[in-house]
mmCIF file of C-alpha atoms in Angstrom:
data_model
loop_
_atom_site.group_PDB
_atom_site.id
_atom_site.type_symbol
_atom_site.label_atom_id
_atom_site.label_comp_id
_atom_site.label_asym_id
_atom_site.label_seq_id
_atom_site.Cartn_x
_atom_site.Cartn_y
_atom_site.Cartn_z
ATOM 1 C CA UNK Q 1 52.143 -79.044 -25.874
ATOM 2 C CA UNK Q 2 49.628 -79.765 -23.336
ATOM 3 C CA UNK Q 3 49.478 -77.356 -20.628
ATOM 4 C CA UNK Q 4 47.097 -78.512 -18.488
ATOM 5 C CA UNK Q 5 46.277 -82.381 -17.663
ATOM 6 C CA UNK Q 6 43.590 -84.041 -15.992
ATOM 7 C CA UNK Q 7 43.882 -87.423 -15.933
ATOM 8 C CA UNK Q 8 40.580 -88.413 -14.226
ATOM 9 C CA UNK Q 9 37.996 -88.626 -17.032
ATOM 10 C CA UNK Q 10 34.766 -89.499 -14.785
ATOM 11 C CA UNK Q 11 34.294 -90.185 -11.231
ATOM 12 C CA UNK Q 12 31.838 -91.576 -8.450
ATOM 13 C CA UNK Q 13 32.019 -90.429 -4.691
ATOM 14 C CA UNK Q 14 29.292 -91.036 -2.000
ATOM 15 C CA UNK Q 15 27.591 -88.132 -0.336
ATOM 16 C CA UNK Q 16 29.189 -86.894 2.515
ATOM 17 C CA UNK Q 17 32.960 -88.003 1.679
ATOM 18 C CA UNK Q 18 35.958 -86.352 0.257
ATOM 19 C CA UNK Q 19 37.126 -86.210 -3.433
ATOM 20 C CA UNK Q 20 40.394 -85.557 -5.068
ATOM 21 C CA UNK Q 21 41.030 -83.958 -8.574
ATOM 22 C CA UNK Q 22 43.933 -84.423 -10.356
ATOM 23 C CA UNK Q 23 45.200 -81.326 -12.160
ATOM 24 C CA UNK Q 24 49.259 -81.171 -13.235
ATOM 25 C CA UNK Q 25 50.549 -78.392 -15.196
ATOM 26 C CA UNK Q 26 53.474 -77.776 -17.633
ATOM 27 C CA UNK Q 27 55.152 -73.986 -17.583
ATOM 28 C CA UNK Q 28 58.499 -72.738 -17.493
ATOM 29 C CA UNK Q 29 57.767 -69.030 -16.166
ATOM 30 C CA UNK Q 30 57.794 -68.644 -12.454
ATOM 31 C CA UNK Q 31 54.953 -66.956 -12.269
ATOM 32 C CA UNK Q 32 51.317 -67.814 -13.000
ATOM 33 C CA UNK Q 33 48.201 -68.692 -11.729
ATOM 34 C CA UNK Q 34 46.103 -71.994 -10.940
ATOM 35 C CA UNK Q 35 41.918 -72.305 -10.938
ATOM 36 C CA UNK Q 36 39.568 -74.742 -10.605
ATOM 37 C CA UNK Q 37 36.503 -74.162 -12.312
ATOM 38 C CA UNK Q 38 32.581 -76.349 -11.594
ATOM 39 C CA UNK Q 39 30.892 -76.532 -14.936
ATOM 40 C CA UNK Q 40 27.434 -78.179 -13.556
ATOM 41 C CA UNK Q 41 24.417 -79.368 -16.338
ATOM 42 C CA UNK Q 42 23.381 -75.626 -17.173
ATOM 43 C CA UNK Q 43 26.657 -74.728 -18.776
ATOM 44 C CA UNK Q 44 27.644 -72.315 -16.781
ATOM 45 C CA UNK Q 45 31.392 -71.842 -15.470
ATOM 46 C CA UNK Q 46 31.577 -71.203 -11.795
ATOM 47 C CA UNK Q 47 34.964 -70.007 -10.067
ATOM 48 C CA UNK Q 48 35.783 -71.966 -7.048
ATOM 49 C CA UNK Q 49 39.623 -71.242 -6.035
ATOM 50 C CA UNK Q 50 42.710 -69.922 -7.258
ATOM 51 C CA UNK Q 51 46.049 -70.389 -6.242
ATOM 52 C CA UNK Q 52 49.096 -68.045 -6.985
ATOM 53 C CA UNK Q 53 52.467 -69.659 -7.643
ATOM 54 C CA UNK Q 54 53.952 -67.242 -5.141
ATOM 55 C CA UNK Q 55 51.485 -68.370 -2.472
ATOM 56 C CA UNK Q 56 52.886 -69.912 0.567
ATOM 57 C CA UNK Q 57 49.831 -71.587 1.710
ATOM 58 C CA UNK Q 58 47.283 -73.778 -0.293
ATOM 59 C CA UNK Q 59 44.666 -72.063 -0.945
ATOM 60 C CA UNK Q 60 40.992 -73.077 0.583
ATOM 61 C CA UNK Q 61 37.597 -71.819 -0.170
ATOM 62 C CA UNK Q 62 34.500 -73.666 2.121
ATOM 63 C CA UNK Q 63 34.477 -77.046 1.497
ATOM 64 C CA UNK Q 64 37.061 -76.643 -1.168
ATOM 65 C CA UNK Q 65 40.821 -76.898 -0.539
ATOM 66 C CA UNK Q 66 43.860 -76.893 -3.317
ATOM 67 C CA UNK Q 67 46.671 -79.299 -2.646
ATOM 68 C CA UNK Q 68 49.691 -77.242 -4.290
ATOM 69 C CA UNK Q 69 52.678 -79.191 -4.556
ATOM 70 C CA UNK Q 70 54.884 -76.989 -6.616
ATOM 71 C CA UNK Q 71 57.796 -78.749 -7.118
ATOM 72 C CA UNK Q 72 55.616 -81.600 -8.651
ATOM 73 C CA UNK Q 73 54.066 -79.122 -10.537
ATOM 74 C CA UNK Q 74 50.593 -80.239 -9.269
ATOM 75 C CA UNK Q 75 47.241 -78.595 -8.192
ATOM 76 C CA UNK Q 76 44.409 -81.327 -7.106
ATOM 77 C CA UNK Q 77 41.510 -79.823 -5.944
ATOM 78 C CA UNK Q 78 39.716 -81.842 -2.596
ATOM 79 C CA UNK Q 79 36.103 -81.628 -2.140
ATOM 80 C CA UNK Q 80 35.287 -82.498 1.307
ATOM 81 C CA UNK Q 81 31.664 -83.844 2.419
ATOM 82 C CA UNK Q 82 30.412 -84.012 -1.163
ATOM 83 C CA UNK Q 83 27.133 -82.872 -1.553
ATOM 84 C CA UNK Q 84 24.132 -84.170 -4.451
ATOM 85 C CA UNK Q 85 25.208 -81.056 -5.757
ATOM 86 C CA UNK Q 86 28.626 -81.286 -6.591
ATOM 87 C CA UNK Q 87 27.862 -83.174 -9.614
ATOM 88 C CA UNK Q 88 29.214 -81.652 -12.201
ATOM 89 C CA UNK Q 89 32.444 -81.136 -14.646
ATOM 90 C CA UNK Q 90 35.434 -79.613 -13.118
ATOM 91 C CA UNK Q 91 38.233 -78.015 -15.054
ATOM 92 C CA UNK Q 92 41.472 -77.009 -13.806
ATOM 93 C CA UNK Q 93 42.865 -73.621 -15.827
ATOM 94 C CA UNK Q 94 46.104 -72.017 -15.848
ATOM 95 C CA UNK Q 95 47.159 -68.275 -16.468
ATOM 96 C CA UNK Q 96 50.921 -67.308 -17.630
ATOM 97 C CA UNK Q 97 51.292 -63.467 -17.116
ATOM 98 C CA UNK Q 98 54.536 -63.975 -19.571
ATOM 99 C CA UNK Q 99 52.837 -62.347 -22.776
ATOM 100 C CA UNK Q 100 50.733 -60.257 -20.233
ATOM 101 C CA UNK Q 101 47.141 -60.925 -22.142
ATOM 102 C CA UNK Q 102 46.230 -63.230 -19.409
ATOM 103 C CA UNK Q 103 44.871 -66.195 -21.523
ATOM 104 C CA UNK Q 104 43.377 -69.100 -19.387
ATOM 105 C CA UNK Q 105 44.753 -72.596 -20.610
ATOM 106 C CA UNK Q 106 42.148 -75.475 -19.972
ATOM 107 C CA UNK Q 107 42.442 -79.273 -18.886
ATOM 108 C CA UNK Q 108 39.623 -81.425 -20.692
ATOM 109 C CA UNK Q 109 37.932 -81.721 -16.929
ATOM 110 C CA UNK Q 110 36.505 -84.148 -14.721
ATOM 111 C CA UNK Q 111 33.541 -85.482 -14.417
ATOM 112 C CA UNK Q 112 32.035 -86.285 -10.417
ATOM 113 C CA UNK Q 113 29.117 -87.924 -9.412
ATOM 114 C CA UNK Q 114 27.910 -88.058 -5.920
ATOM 115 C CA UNK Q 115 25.680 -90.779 -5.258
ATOM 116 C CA UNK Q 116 23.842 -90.800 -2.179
ATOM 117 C CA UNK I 1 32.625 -60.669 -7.819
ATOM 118 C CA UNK I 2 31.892 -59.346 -11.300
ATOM 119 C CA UNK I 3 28.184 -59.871 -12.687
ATOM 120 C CA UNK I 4 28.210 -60.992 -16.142
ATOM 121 C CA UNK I 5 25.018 -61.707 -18.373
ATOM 122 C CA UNK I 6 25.328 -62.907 -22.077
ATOM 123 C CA UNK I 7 22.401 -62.918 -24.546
ATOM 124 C CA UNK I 8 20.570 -64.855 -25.849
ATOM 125 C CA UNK I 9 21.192 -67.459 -23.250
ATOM 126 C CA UNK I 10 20.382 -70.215 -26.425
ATOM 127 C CA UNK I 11 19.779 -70.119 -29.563
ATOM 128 C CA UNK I 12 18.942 -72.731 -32.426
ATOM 129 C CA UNK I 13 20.044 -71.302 -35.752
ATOM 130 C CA UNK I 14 19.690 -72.285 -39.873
ATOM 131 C CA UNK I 15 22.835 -73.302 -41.645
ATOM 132 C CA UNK I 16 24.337 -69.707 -43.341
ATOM 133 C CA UNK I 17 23.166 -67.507 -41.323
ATOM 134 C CA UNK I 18 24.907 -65.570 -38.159
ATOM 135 C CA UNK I 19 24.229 -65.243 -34.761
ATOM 136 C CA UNK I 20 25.514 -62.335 -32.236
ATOM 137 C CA UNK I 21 25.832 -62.888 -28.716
ATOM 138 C CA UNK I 22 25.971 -60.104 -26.242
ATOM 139 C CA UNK I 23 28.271 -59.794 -23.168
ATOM 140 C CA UNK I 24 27.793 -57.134 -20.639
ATOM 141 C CA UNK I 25 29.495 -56.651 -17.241
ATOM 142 C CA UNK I 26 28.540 -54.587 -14.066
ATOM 143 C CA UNK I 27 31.267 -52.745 -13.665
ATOM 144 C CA UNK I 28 34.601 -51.791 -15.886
ATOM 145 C CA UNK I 29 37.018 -54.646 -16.792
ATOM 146 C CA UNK I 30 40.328 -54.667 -17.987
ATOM 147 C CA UNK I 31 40.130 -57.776 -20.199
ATOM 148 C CA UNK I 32 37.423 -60.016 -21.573
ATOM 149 C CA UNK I 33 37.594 -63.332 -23.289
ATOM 150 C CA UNK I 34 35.710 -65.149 -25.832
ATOM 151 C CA UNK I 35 35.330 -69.363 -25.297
ATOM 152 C CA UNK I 36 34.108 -71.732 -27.166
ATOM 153 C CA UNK I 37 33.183 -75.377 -25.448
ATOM 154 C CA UNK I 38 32.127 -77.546 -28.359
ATOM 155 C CA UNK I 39 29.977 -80.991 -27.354
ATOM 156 C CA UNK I 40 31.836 -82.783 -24.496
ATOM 157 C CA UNK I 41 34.682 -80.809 -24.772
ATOM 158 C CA UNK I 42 37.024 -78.566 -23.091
ATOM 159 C CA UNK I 43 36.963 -74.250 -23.246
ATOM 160 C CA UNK I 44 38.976 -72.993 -26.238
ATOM 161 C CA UNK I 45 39.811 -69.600 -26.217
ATOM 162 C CA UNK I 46 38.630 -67.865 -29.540
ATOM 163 C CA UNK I 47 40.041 -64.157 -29.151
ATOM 164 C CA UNK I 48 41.178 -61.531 -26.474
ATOM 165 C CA UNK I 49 38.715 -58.165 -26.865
ATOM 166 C CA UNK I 50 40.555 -55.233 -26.644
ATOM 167 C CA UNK I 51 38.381 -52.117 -25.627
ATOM 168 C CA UNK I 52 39.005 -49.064 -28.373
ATOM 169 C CA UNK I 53 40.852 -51.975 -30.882
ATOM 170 C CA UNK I 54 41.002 -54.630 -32.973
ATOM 171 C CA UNK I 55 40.618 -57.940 -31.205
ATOM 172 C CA UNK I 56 43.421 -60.822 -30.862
ATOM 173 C CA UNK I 57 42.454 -64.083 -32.136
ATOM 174 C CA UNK I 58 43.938 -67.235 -31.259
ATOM 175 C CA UNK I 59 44.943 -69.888 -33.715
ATOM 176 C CA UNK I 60 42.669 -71.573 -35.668
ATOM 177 C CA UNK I 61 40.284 -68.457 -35.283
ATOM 178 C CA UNK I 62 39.546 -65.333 -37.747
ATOM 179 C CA UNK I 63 38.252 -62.058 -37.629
ATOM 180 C CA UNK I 64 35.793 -62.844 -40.669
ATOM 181 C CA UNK I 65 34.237 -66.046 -39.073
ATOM 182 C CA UNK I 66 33.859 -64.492 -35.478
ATOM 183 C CA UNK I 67 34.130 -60.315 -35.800
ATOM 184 C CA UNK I 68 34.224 -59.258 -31.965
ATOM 185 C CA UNK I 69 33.589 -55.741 -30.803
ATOM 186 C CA UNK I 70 34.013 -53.738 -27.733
ATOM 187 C CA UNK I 71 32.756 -50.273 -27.402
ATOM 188 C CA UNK I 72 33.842 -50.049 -23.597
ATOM 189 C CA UNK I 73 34.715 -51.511 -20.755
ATOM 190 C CA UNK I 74 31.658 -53.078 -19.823
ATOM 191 C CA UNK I 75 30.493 -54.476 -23.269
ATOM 192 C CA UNK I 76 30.977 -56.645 -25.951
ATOM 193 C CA UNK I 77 30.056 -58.692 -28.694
ATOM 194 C CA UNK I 78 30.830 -62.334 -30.314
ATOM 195 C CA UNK I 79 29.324 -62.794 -33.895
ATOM 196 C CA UNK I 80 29.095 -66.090 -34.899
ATOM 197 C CA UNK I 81 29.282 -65.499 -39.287
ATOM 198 C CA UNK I 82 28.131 -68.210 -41.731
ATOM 199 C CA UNK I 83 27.068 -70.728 -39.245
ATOM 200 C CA UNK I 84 27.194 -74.567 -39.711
ATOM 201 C CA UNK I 85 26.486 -77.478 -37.634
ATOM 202 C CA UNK I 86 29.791 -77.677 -36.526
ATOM 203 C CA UNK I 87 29.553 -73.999 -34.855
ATOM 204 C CA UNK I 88 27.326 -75.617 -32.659
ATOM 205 C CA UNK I 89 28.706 -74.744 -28.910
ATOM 206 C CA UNK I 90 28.373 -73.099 -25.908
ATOM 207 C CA UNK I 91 29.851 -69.714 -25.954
ATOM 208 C CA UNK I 92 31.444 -68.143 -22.967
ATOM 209 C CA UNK I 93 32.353 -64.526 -22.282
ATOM 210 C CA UNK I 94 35.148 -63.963 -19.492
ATOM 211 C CA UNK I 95 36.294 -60.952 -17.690
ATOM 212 C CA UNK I 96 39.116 -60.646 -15.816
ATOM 213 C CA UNK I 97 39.462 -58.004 -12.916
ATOM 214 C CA UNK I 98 42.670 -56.037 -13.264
ATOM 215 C CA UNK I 99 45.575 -56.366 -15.338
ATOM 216 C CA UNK I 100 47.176 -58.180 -12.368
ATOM 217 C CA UNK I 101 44.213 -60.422 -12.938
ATOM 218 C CA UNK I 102 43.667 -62.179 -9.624
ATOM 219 C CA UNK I 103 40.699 -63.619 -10.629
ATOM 220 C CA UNK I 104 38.493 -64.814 -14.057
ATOM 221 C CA UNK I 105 34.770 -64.951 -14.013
ATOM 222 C CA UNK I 106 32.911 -66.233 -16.874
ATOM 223 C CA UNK I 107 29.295 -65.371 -18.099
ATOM 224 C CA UNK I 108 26.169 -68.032 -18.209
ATOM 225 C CA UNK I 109 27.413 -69.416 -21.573
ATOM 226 C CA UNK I 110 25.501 -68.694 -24.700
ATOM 227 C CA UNK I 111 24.077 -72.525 -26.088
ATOM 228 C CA UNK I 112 24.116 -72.430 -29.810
ATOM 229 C CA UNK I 113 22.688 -75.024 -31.732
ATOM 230 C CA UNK I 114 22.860 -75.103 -35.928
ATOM 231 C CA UNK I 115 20.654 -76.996 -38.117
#
């Protein structure tokens, strides 16, 4: 069963205004963890936020911010004043601690383009 | 944040023959992780490398098609055996801080291409 969805295959946003991700989840132990990952051209996988279920607050890193709505069991990611930069894949990834090996489950990502 | 390099960074490899790509960490790590992201698609992981042991492979993967070793707790290996085209992927390593694992960081990504 799918873990992880993403329901946004591709999308445009113009410099300097704010995105939204889409990221829901699927897991029946109460604790785990939620990241968003940027996955620009050069392949490389680059950490941008992480929230705990056990966090009270959403978590925010710079311009990045997680809307956590647990009950919904949904993590967006916003990206405020998109940059030329921020064009890139984005995966959201999920962590169950319940057979303690830490795995990272995958949604098949988004891709953004900022157009200036 | 950890600081992880993987080698070769790409690679473009003959049909048969096997590849091994190097992961290596700048300081000690509880657990590290081997992805694969085929063309256009999503990470997958491949197996769990366990530091003194035998690795744990996820389903769909073996020990005889990707053999995985790991000395210590800042190295290891991902051997790609008996490539064909359809190995062709980029190949991530992962390291997770503690086993409370607050955060994953993943390596530049190895780019393997087969002919």
């Amino acid at each position: 069963a799918q873990k992880i969805t993403q329901t946004q295959p591709g999308m445009f946003v113009q410099e300097k205004e704010a995105v939204t991700l889409d990221c829901t989840y699927d897991t029946s132990d109460p604790s785990y963890g939620l990241f968003w990952y940027k996955q620009p051209s050069s392949g490389e996988m680059i950490f941008l936020i992480y929230q705990g279920s056990y966090d009270q607050q959403n978590a925010t890193e710079g311009r990045y911010s997680l809307n956590f709505q647990k009950a919904r069991k949904s993590a967006n990611l916003v990206i405020s004043a998109s940059q030329l930069g921020d064009s890139a894949m984005y995966f959201c990834a999920m962590r169950e601690p319940r057979s303690n090996d830490y795995k990272l489950s995958f949604g098949a990502g988004t891709t953004v383009t900022v157009r200036a | 944040s950890a600081v992880i390099s993987q080698k070769p960074s790409r690679d473009i490899c003959q049909r048969g023959t096997s590849l091994t790509i190097q992961c290596q960490v700048d300081s000690q790590v509880t657990m590290m992780f081997w992805y694969r992201q085929q063309p256009g698609q999503s990470l997958t992981l491949i197996a769990t490398a366990n530091q003194g042991s035998e690795a744990t492979y996820e389903s769909g993967f073996v020990i005889d098609k990707f053999p995985i070793s790991r000395p210590n707790l800042t190295f290891s290996t991902l051997t790609v055996s008996n490539m064909s085209p359809e190995d062709s992927s980029i190949y991530l390593c992962s390291v997770g801080r503690t086993l409370q694992g607050d955060t994953q960081y993943f390596g530049p990504g190895t780019r393997l291409t087969v002919l």
